mmCIF file of C-alpha atoms and ligand atoms in Angstrom:
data_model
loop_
_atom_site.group_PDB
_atom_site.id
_atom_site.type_symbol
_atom_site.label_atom_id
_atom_site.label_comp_id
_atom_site.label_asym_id
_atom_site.label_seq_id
_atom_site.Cartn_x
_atom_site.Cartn_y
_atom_site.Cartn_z
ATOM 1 C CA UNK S 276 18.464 -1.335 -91.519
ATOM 2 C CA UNK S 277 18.048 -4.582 -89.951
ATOM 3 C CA UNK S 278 15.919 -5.256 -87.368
ATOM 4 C CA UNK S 279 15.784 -8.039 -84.914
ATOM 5 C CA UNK S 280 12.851 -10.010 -84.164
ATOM 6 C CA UNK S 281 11.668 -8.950 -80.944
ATOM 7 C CA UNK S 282 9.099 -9.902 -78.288
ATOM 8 C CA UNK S 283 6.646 -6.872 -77.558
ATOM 9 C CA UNK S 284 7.330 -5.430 -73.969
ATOM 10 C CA UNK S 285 4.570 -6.181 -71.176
ATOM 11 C CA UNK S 286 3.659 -3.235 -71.517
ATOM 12 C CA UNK S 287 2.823 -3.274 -75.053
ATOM 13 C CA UNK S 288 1.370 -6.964 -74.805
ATOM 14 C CA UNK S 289 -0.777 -5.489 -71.758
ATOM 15 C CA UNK S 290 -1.805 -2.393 -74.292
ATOM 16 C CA UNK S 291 -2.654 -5.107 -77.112
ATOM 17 C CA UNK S 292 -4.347 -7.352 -74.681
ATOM 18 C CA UNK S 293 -6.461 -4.583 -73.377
ATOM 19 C CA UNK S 294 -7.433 -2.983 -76.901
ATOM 20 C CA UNK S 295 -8.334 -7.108 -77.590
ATOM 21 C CA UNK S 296 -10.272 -8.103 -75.245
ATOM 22 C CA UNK S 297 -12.576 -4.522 -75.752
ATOM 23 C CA UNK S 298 -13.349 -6.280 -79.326
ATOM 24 C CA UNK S 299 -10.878 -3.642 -81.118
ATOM 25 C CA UNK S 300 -8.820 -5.840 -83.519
ATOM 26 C CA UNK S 301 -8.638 -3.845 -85.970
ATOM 27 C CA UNK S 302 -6.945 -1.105 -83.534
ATOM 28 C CA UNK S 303 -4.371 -4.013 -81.613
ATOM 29 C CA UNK S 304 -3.362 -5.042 -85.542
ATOM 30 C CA UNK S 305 -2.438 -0.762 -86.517
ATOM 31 C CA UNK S 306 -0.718 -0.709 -83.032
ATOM 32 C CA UNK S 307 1.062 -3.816 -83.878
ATOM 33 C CA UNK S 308 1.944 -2.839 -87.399
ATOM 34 C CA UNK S 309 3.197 0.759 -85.620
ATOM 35 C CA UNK S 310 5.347 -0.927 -83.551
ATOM 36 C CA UNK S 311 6.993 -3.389 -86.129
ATOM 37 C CA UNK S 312 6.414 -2.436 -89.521
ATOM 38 C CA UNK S 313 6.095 -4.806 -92.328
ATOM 39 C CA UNK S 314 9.790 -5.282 -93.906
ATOM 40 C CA UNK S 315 9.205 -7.067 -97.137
ATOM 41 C CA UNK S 316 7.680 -10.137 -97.852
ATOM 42 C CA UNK S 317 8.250 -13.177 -95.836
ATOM 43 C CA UNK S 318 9.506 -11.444 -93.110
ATOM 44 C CA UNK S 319 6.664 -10.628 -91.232
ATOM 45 C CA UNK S 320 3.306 -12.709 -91.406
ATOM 46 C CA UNK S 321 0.502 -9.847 -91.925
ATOM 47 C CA UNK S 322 -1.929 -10.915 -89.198
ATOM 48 C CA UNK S 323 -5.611 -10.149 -90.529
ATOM 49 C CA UNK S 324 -8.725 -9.949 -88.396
ATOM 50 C CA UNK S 325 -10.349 -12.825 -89.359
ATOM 51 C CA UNK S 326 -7.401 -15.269 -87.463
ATOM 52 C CA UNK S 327 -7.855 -13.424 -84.469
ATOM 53 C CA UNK S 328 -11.978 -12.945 -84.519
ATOM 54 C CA UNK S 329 -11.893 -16.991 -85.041
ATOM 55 C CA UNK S 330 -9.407 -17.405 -82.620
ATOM 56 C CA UNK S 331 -11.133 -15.764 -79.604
ATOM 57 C CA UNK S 332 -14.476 -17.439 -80.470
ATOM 58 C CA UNK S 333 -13.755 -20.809 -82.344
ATOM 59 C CA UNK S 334 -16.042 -24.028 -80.237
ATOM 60 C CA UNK S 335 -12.932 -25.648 -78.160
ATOM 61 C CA UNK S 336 -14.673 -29.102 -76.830
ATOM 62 C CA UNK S 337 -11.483 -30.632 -75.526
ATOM 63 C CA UNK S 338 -11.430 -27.161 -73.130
ATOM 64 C CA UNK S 339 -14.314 -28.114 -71.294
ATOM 65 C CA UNK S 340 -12.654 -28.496 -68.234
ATOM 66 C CA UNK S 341 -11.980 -24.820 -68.322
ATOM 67 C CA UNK S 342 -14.085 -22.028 -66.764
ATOM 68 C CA UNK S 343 -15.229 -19.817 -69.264
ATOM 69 C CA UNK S 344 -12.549 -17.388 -67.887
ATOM 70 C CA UNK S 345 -10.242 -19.648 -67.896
ATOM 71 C CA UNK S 346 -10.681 -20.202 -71.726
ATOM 72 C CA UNK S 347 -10.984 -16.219 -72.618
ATOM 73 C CA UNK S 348 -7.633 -16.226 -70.922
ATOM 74 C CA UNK S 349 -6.173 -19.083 -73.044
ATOM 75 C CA UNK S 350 -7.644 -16.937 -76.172
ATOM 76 C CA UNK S 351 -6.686 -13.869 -75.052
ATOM 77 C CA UNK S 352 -2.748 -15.207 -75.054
ATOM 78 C CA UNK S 353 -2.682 -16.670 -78.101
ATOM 79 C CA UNK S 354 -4.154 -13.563 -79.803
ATOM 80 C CA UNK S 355 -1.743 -11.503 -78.539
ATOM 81 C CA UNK S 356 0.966 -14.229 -79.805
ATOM 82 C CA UNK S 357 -0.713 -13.704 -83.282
ATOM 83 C CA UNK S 358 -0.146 -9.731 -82.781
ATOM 84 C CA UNK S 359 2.954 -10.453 -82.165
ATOM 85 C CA UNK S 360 3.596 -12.202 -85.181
ATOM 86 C CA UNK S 361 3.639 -15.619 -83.810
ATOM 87 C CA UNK S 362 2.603 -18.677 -83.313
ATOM 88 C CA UNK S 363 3.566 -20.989 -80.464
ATOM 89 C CA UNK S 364 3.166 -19.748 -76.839
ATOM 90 C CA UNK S 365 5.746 -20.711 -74.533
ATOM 91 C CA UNK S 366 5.943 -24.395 -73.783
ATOM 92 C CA UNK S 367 6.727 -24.267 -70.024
ATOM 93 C CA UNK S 368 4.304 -20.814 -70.013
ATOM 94 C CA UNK S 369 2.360 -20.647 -66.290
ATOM 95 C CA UNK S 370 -1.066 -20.713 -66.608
ATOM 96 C CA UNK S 371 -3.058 -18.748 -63.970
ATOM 97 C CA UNK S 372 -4.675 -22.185 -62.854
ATOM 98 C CA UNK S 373 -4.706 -25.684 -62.301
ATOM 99 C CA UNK S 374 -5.723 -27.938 -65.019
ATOM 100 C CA UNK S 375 -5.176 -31.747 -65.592
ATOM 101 C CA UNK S 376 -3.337 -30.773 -69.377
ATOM 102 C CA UNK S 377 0.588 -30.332 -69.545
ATOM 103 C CA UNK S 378 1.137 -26.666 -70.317
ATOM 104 C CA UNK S 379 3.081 -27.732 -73.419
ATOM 105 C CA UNK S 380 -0.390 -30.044 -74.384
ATOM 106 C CA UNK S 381 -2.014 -27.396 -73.692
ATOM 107 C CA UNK S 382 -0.374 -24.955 -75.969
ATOM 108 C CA UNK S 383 -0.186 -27.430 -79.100
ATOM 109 C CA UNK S 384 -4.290 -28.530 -78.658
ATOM 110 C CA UNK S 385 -4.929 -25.401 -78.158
ATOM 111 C CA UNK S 386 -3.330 -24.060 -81.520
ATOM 112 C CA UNK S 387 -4.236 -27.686 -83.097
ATOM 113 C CA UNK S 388 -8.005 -26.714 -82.317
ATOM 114 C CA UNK S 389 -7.712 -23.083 -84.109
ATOM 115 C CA UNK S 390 -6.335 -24.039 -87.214
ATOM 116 C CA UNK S 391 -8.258 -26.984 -87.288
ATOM 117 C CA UNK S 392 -11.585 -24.832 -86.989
ATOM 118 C CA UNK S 393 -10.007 -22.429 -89.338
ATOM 119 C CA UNK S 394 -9.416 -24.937 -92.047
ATOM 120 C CA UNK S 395 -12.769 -27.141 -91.713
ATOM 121 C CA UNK S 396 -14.527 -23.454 -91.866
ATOM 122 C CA UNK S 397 -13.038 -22.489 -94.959
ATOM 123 C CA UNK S 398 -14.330 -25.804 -96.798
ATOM 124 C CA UNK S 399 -17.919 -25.716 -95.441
ATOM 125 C CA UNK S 400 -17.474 -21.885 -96.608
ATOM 126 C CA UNK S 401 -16.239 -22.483 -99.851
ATOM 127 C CA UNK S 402 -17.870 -25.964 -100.986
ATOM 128 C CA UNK S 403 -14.441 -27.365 -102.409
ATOM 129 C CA UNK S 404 -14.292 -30.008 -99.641
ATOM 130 C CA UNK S 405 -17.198 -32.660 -99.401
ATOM 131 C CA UNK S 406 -14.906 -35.752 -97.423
ATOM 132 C CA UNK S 407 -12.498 -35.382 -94.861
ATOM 133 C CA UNK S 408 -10.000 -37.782 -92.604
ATOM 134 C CA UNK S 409 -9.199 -38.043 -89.813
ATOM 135 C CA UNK S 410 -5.629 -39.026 -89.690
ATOM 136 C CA UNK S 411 -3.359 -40.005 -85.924
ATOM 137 C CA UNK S 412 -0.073 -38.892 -85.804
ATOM 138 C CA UNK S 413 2.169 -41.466 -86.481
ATOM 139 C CA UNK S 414 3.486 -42.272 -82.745
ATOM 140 C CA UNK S 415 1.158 -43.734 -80.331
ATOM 141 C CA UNK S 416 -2.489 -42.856 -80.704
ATOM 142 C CA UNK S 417 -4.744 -43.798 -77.983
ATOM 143 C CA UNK S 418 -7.447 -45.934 -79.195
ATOM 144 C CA UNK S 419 -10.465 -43.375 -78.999
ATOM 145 C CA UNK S 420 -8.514 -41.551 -81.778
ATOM 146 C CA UNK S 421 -7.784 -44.820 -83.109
ATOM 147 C CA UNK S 422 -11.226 -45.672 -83.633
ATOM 148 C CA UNK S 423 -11.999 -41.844 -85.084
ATOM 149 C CA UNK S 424 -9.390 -42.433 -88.077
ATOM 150 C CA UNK S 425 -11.540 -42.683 -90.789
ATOM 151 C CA UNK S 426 -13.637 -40.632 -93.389
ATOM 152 C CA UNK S 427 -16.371 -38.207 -92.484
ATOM 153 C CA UNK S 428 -18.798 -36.131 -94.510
ATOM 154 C CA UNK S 429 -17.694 -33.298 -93.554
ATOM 155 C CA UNK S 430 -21.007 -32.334 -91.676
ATOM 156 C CA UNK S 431 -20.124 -35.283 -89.905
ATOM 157 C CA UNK S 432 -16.265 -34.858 -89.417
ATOM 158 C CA UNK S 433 -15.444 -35.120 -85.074
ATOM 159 C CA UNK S 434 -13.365 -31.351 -84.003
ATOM 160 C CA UNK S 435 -9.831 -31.528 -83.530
ATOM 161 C CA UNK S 436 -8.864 -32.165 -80.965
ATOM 162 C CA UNK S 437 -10.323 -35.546 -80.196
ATOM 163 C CA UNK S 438 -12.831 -34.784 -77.389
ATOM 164 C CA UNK S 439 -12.233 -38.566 -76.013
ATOM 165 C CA UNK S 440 -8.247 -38.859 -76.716
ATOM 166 C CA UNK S 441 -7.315 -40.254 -73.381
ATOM 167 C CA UNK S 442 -4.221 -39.178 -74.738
ATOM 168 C CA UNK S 443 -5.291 -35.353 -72.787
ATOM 169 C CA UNK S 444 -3.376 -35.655 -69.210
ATOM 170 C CA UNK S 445 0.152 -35.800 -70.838
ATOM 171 C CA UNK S 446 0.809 -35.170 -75.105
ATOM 172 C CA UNK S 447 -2.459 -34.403 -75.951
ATOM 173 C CA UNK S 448 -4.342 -35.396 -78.749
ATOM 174 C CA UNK S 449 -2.391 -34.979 -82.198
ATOM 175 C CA UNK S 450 -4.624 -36.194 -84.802
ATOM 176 C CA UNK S 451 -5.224 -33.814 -87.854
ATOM 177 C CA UNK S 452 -7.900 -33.237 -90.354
ATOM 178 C CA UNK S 453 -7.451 -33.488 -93.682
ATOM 179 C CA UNK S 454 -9.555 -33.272 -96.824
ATOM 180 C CA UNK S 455 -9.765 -36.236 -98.955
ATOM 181 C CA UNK S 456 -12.205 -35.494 -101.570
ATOM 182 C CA UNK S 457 -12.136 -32.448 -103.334
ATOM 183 C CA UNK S 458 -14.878 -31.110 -105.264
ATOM 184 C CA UNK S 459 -14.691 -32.053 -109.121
ATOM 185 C CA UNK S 460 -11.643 -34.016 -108.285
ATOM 186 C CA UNK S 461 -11.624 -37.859 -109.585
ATOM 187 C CA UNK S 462 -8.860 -39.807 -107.908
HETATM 188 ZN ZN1 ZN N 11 -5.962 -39.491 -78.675
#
């Protein structure tokens, strides 16, 4: 049988949402998995608990200008995107408020920030990574994320994104981490 990628109903996102933000992920991942059932491999990601525990309480500096509602909002959407199997809001999405970021800058930093957090975690965790760069993306850079490009220890490495990119009112910032020296490894 094939089955078409769908978007979950409001009323299921509401249901997810709700079971969520009462700290059950566990039960919002067996609804989601009741709802669209894993098909094979490659089909549909398996969404574990750890992306959405880190998701709803990664450190987002470049957020500050949110209320702490605000934010738990922001989370809130993009773990019930990651329920859903997903993982891009809608660009032109409405937030519930006024804030000086583009939605669509708002969506990418946002996701930029997660995965960012989630990768720099997993080499402090693991002790593989001991250096890490900063790289800009290859069109237009402002210069505060000019000046960050470089190697950190990675005690020392700045979160993604930029807190000072003045790049925030329109693209955001879209510089990425990336490790450059590798435990045991000997360029
Ligand atoms: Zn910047």
């Amino acid at each position: 049988m094939l089955f078409a990628m769908q978007k979950l109903s409001e009323a299921q996102a509401s249901e997810v949402r709700r079971i969520i933000q009462a700290g059950n992920l566990a039960g919002a991942i067996e609804i989601h998995r009741q709802l669209y059932p894993p098909m094979g491999k490659g089909h549909l990601r398996e969404t574990d608990t750890s992306d959405l525990r880190e998701c709803l309480t990664a450190p987002l500096p470049i957020f500050s200008f949110c209320s702490d509602g605000e934010l738990l909002e922001l989370r809130l959407r993009m773990a019930t995107e990651l329920i859903g199997g997903r993982f891009t809001l809608t660009p032109d999405v409405n937030f519930p408020w006024r804030h000086p970021m583009t939605p669509k800058a708002t969506v990418h930093n946002f996701f930029a920030s997660i995965a960012s957090f989630r990768n720099v975690s997993a080499w402090r965790r693991n002790k593989n990574v001991l250096m890490a760069r900063i790289q800009n993306s290859s069109c237009g850079p402002c210069s505060s994320c000019v000046e960050a490009a470089r190697e950190y220890e990675l005690a020392d490495l700045p979160s993604i994104p930029i807190h000072s990119c003045e790049n925030i009112n329109t693209v955001g910032c879209r510089c990425v981490a990336i490790a450059s020296k590798i435990h045991g490894v000997h360029p």
